[in-house]
mmCIF file of C-alpha atoms in Angstrom:
data_model
loop_
_atom_site.group_PDB
_atom_site.id
_atom_site.type_symbol
_atom_site.label_atom_id
_atom_site.label_comp_id
_atom_site.label_asym_id
_atom_site.label_seq_id
_atom_site.Cartn_x
_atom_site.Cartn_y
_atom_site.Cartn_z
ATOM 1 C CA LEU A 1 4.139 -9.751 -4.825
ATOM 2 C CA LEU A 2 7.340 -9.166 -3.056
ATOM 3 C CA CYS A 3 10.762 -8.452 -4.043
ATOM 4 C CA ASP A 4 14.151 -6.896 -2.773
ATOM 5 C CA ALA A 5 13.700 -3.036 -2.591
ATOM 6 C CA THR A 6 17.495 -2.706 -2.511
ATOM 7 C CA SER A 7 18.048 -4.730 -5.949
ATOM 8 C CA SER A 8 17.754 -2.428 -9.165
ATOM 9 C CA ASP A 9 17.422 -5.815 -11.133
ATOM 10 C CA ALA A 10 14.787 -7.303 -8.961
ATOM 11 C CA VAL A 11 12.520 -4.066 -9.187
ATOM 12 C CA ALA A 12 13.366 -3.717 -12.938
ATOM 13 C CA ARG A 13 12.371 -7.407 -13.511
ATOM 14 C CA LEU A 14 9.110 -7.071 -11.406
ATOM 15 C CA ARG A 15 8.121 -3.990 -13.511
ATOM 16 C CA GLN A 16 8.830 -5.764 -16.630
ATOM 17 C CA ARG A 17 6.731 -8.987 -15.656
ATOM 18 C CA LYS A 18 3.866 -6.906 -13.929
ATOM 19 C CA ASN A 19 3.626 -4.773 -17.004
ATOM 20 C CA ARG A 20 3.968 -1.573 -14.811
ATOM 21 C CA PRO A 21 6.407 0.795 -16.464
ATOM 22 C CA THR A 22 6.577 3.785 -14.220
ATOM 23 C CA LYS A 23 3.955 3.749 -11.471
ATOM 24 C CA PRO A 24 5.489 3.900 -8.096
ATOM 25 C CA PHE A 25 5.715 0.630 -6.062
ATOM 26 C CA ALA A 26 5.168 0.591 -2.158
ATOM 27 C CA VAL A 27 8.077 -0.407 0.031
ATOM 28 C CA LEU A 28 7.616 -2.677 3.043
ATOM 29 C CA PHE A 29 9.623 -1.806 5.934
ATOM 30 C CA ARG A 30 10.471 -4.154 8.799
ATOM 31 C CA ASN A 31 9.592 -1.750 11.576
ATOM 32 C CA LEU A 32 9.514 2.011 12.248
ATOM 33 C CA GLU A 33 13.160 2.125 13.101
ATOM 34 C CA GLN A 34 13.997 0.864 9.552
ATOM 35 C CA MET A 35 11.564 3.465 8.171
ATOM 36 C CA ARG A 36 13.203 6.411 9.836
ATOM 37 C CA THR A 37 16.572 5.408 8.385
ATOM 38 C CA TYR A 38 15.230 6.034 4.912
ATOM 39 C CA ILE A 39 12.075 8.280 5.069
ATOM 40 C CA GLU A 40 10.655 11.080 7.097
ATOM 41 C CA VAL A 41 8.024 9.757 9.720
ATOM 42 C CA SER A 42 6.010 12.412 11.552
ATOM 43 C CA GLY A 43 3.799 11.520 14.653
ATOM 44 C CA VAL A 44 0.718 11.273 12.755
ATOM 45 C CA GLN A 45 2.148 8.842 10.333
ATOM 46 C CA GLU A 46 3.734 6.664 13.134
ATOM 47 C CA GLU A 47 0.243 6.693 14.616
ATOM 48 C CA LYS A 48 -1.448 5.667 11.328
ATOM 49 C CA PHE A 49 1.231 2.919 10.536
ATOM 50 C CA LEU A 50 0.240 1.220 13.621
ATOM 51 C CA SER A 51 -3.368 1.777 13.404
ATOM 52 C CA ALA A 52 -5.863 -0.967 12.321
ATOM 53 C CA GLU A 53 -6.052 0.624 8.778
ATOM 54 C CA SER A 54 -2.289 0.641 8.235
ATOM 55 C CA PRO A 55 -2.453 2.342 5.018
ATOM 56 C CA VAL A 56 0.396 3.083 2.570
ATOM 57 C CA ILE A 57 1.731 6.411 3.525
ATOM 58 C CA VAL A 58 3.450 8.553 0.694
ATOM 59 C CA SER A 59 6.610 9.804 2.565
ATOM 60 C CA LYS A 60 9.627 12.081 1.589
ATOM 61 C CA VAL A 61 12.818 10.210 1.346
ATOM 62 C CA GLN A 62 15.387 11.705 3.811
ATOM 63 C CA ASN A 63 18.094 8.860 3.005
ATOM 64 C CA LYS A 64 18.124 6.972 -0.170
ATOM 65 C CA GLY A 65 20.620 4.402 1.372
ATOM 66 C CA ASP A 66 20.591 1.340 -0.553
ATOM 67 C CA LEU A 67 16.933 1.632 -1.814
ATOM 68 C CA ALA A 68 16.718 1.251 -5.756
ATOM 69 C CA LEU A 69 14.727 4.627 -5.669
ATOM 70 C CA GLU A 70 14.782 5.225 -9.282
ATOM 71 C CA GLN A 71 13.437 1.941 -10.134
ATOM 72 C CA ILE A 72 10.847 2.149 -7.079
ATOM 73 C CA SER A 73 9.537 5.558 -7.783
ATOM 74 C CA PRO A 74 11.060 6.984 -10.905
ATOM 75 C CA GLY A 75 11.592 10.652 -10.775
ATOM 76 C CA MET A 76 10.390 11.150 -7.365
ATOM 77 C CA ASN A 77 11.700 11.878 -4.102
ATOM 78 C CA THR A 78 8.998 10.031 -1.968
ATOM 79 C CA VAL A 79 8.109 6.361 -1.481
ATOM 80 C CA GLY A 80 4.799 4.855 -0.570
ATOM 81 C CA ALA A 81 5.893 3.329 2.785
ATOM 82 C CA MET A 82 4.100 0.089 4.215
ATOM 83 C CA TYR A 83 4.178 -1.276 7.753
ATOM 84 C CA PRO A 84 3.837 -5.065 8.030
ATOM 85 C CA TYR A 85 0.002 -5.135 9.132
ATOM 86 C CA SER A 86 -0.320 -8.849 9.055
ATOM 87 C CA GLY A 87 1.473 -11.864 10.698
ATOM 88 C CA THR A 88 2.687 -13.113 7.423
ATOM 89 C CA LEU A 89 3.963 -9.644 6.226
ATOM 90 C CA LYS A 90 5.681 -9.386 9.872
ATOM 91 C CA LEU A 91 7.276 -12.727 9.584
ATOM 92 C CA LEU A 92 8.608 -12.023 5.968
ATOM 93 C CA ALA A 93 9.833 -8.443 6.956
ATOM 94 C CA GLU A 94 11.672 -9.968 9.935
ATOM 95 C CA THR A 95 13.182 -12.850 8.242
ATOM 96 C CA PHE A 96 14.426 -10.978 5.122
ATOM 97 C CA ARG A 97 15.429 -7.910 7.047
ATOM 98 C CA LYS A 98 15.951 -5.399 4.111
ATOM 99 C CA PRO A 99 13.212 -3.243 2.674
ATOM 100 C CA MET A 100 10.900 -5.052 0.165
ATOM 101 C CA ILE A 101 8.511 -3.968 -2.520
ATOM 102 C CA ALA A 102 5.079 -4.994 -1.806
ATOM 103 C CA THR A 103 2.583 -4.779 -4.534
ATOM 104 C CA SER A 104 -0.625 -6.280 -5.210
ATOM 105 C CA GLY A 105 -0.982 -9.730 -6.579
ATOM 106 C CA ASN A 106 -2.310 -8.785 -10.152
ATOM 107 C CA LEU A 107 -1.276 -7.926 -13.535
ATOM 108 C CA HIS A 108 -1.482 -4.162 -14.172
ATOM 109 C CA GLY A 109 -5.116 -3.173 -14.502
ATOM 110 C CA ALA A 110 -6.541 -6.598 -13.533
ATOM 111 C CA PRO A 111 -8.414 -7.153 -10.289
ATOM 112 C CA VAL A 112 -6.398 -8.495 -7.227
ATOM 113 C CA CYS A 113 -6.001 -12.334 -7.221
ATOM 114 C CA ALA A 114 -8.038 -13.753 -4.291
ATOM 115 C CA SER A 115 -7.435 -17.368 -4.384
ATOM 116 C CA THR A 116 -4.592 -19.842 -4.815
ATOM 117 C CA GLU A 117 -5.976 -20.843 -8.279
ATOM 118 C CA ASP A 118 -6.414 -17.489 -9.600
ATOM 119 C CA SER A 119 -2.889 -16.434 -8.282
ATOM 120 C CA GLU A 120 -1.102 -19.479 -9.917
ATOM 121 C CA HIS A 121 -2.885 -18.980 -13.101
ATOM 122 C CA ALA A 122 -2.743 -15.153 -13.451
ATOM 123 C CA LEU A 123 0.704 -14.817 -11.923
ATOM 124 C CA ALA A 124 2.462 -17.964 -13.106
ATOM 125 C CA GLU A 125 4.869 -15.654 -15.478
ATOM 126 C CA VAL A 126 5.260 -13.009 -12.930
ATOM 127 C CA ALA A 127 6.085 -14.592 -9.400
ATOM 128 C CA ASP A 128 9.107 -17.039 -9.024
ATOM 129 C CA PHE A 129 7.457 -18.454 -5.832
ATOM 130 C CA PHE A 130 4.134 -18.755 -4.286
ATOM 131 C CA LEU A 131 3.295 -18.828 -0.546
ATOM 132 C CA HIS A 132 -0.342 -19.887 0.273
ATOM 133 C CA ASN A 133 -2.200 -20.358 3.413
ATOM 134 C CA THR A 134 -5.726 -21.815 4.302
ATOM 135 C CA LEU A 135 -7.279 -18.461 4.904
ATOM 136 C CA SER A 136 -9.914 -17.560 2.580
ATOM 137 C CA VAL A 137 -10.055 -13.940 1.110
ATOM 138 C CA GLU A 138 -13.442 -12.713 1.577
ATOM 139 C CA HIS A 139 -13.047 -9.117 -0.018
ATOM 140 C CA ALA A 140 -10.097 -8.764 -2.165
ATOM 141 C CA GLN A 141 -8.828 -5.040 -1.803
ATOM 142 C CA ASP A 142 -5.673 -2.953 -2.560
ATOM 143 C CA ASP A 143 -4.087 -1.106 0.075
ATOM 144 C CA SER A 144 -5.114 2.335 1.028
ATOM 145 C CA VAL A 145 -2.782 4.964 -0.025
ATOM 146 C CA VAL A 146 -2.684 8.390 1.778
ATOM 147 C CA LYS A 147 -0.363 11.246 2.237
ATOM 148 C CA TYR A 148 -0.098 13.760 5.176
ATOM 149 C CA SER A 149 0.440 17.497 4.275
ATOM 150 C CA PRO A 150 3.682 18.708 5.795
ATOM 151 C CA GLN A 151 2.421 21.814 7.672
ATOM 152 C CA TYR A 152 -0.945 20.720 9.142
ATOM 153 C CA SER A 153 -0.699 16.936 8.671
ATOM 154 C CA GLN A 154 -3.848 17.105 6.590
ATOM 155 C CA LYS A 155 -4.790 13.615 5.145
ATOM 156 C CA VAL A 156 -4.968 13.391 1.506
ATOM 157 C CA ILE A 157 -6.568 10.021 0.354
ATOM 158 C CA PHE A 158 -5.030 8.740 -3.126
ATOM 159 C CA ARG A 159 -6.696 5.446 -2.957
ATOM 160 C CA ARG A 160 -9.580 4.554 -0.441
ATOM 161 C CA ALA A 161 -9.538 0.738 -0.073
ATOM 162 C CA ARG A 162 -8.529 -1.602 2.812
ATOM 163 C CA GLY A 163 -9.353 -0.169 6.127
ATOM 164 C CA LEU A 164 -10.881 2.978 4.725
ATOM 165 C CA ALA A 165 -13.735 1.598 2.472
ATOM 166 C CA PRO A 166 -16.488 1.083 2.583
ATOM 167 C CA ASN A 167 -16.983 4.846 3.427
ATOM 168 C CA TYR A 168 -20.043 6.119 5.295
ATOM 169 C CA LEU A 169 -21.471 9.447 5.782
ATOM 170 C CA PHE A 170 -22.705 10.102 9.239
ATOM 171 C CA SER A 171 -25.868 11.990 10.052
ATOM 172 C CA ASP A 172 -24.551 15.468 10.365
ATOM 173 C CA GLU A 173 -22.821 15.505 7.067
ATOM 174 C CA LEU A 174 -25.480 13.636 5.335
ATOM 175 C CA ARG A 175 -27.906 16.244 6.680
ATOM 176 C CA ASN A 176 -25.658 19.013 5.257
ATOM 177 C CA ARG A 177 -25.626 17.283 1.771
ATOM 178 C CA ASN A 178 -29.291 16.323 1.707
ATOM 179 C CA PRO A 179 -31.296 19.036 3.618
ATOM 180 C CA GLU A 180 -34.577 17.860 2.037
ATOM 181 C CA GLY A 181 -34.131 14.810 3.817
ATOM 182 C CA GLU A 182 -34.790 12.430 0.898
ATOM 183 C CA LYS A 183 -33.696 8.727 1.126
ATOM 184 C CA ILE A 184 -30.721 8.015 -0.569
ATOM 185 C CA LEU A 185 -28.438 4.944 -1.267
ATOM 186 C CA CYS A 186 -25.217 5.321 -3.072
ATOM 187 C CA LEU A 187 -23.044 2.055 -4.262
ATOM 188 C CA GLY A 188 -20.232 1.554 -6.650
ATOM 189 C CA GLY A 189 -16.551 2.224 -7.284
ATOM 190 C CA ASP A 190 -15.168 5.738 -6.795
ATOM 191 C CA LEU A 191 -12.033 5.678 -8.944
ATOM 192 C CA LYS A 192 -12.178 2.315 -10.462
#
C-alpha cells in the first residue's frame, strides 16, 4: 500500500483504513540523494540499501522538510527508510517523485495478501486503486527492518523477513551451540 508521505491527510486516512493507529510506517524514497535530504545515511546504510536484501533501515531524521513526520512515525525522530528494490517500486518512485509511505498489503495483524483475488477482497475498503501484474508471489513476506548503531554500525534486526529469512546457522556457530553434535532441525516463526 502506497500513499503520499508529504500529505498528513493521506497518511492519516491510510492509518484509519488499515487500522494501524500508531505503529510507524516505512517511507519509500526515490533514490539515495532524496534520502539524504531527509535522513542521515551512513556508508554501511548506503551499502545495505543497494544490496540484494535492501531492508527497511530505521534512520534518524535530519531534515523533516515536507514529510508528514508526526503521522508517519508518531512521537519519533526516526523513519524506516526504503530504497526502491524492485522495478515496479522504482517506476512508481520515479514517476511520483515525492517520498511515499510503503506498507504491506494487509490489514493490521493479518497475513500479507499474495494474490490479485486476496488483495482486492481484503483491501477493497483500504486501497483506492490496485496495480497488478502477472508475476505470482511464491513466498509472501514483509520487508526486513534493521537499524545500525551510530558508533560501531552494529546491525540490530527488528524484523527478519525478505532477504534475511530463512536464517541458517553455519557449522562453527552450530558446533558452539551444540557441542554434543546432536542432529537438530528447527522450523517455525521467530516473532510471529
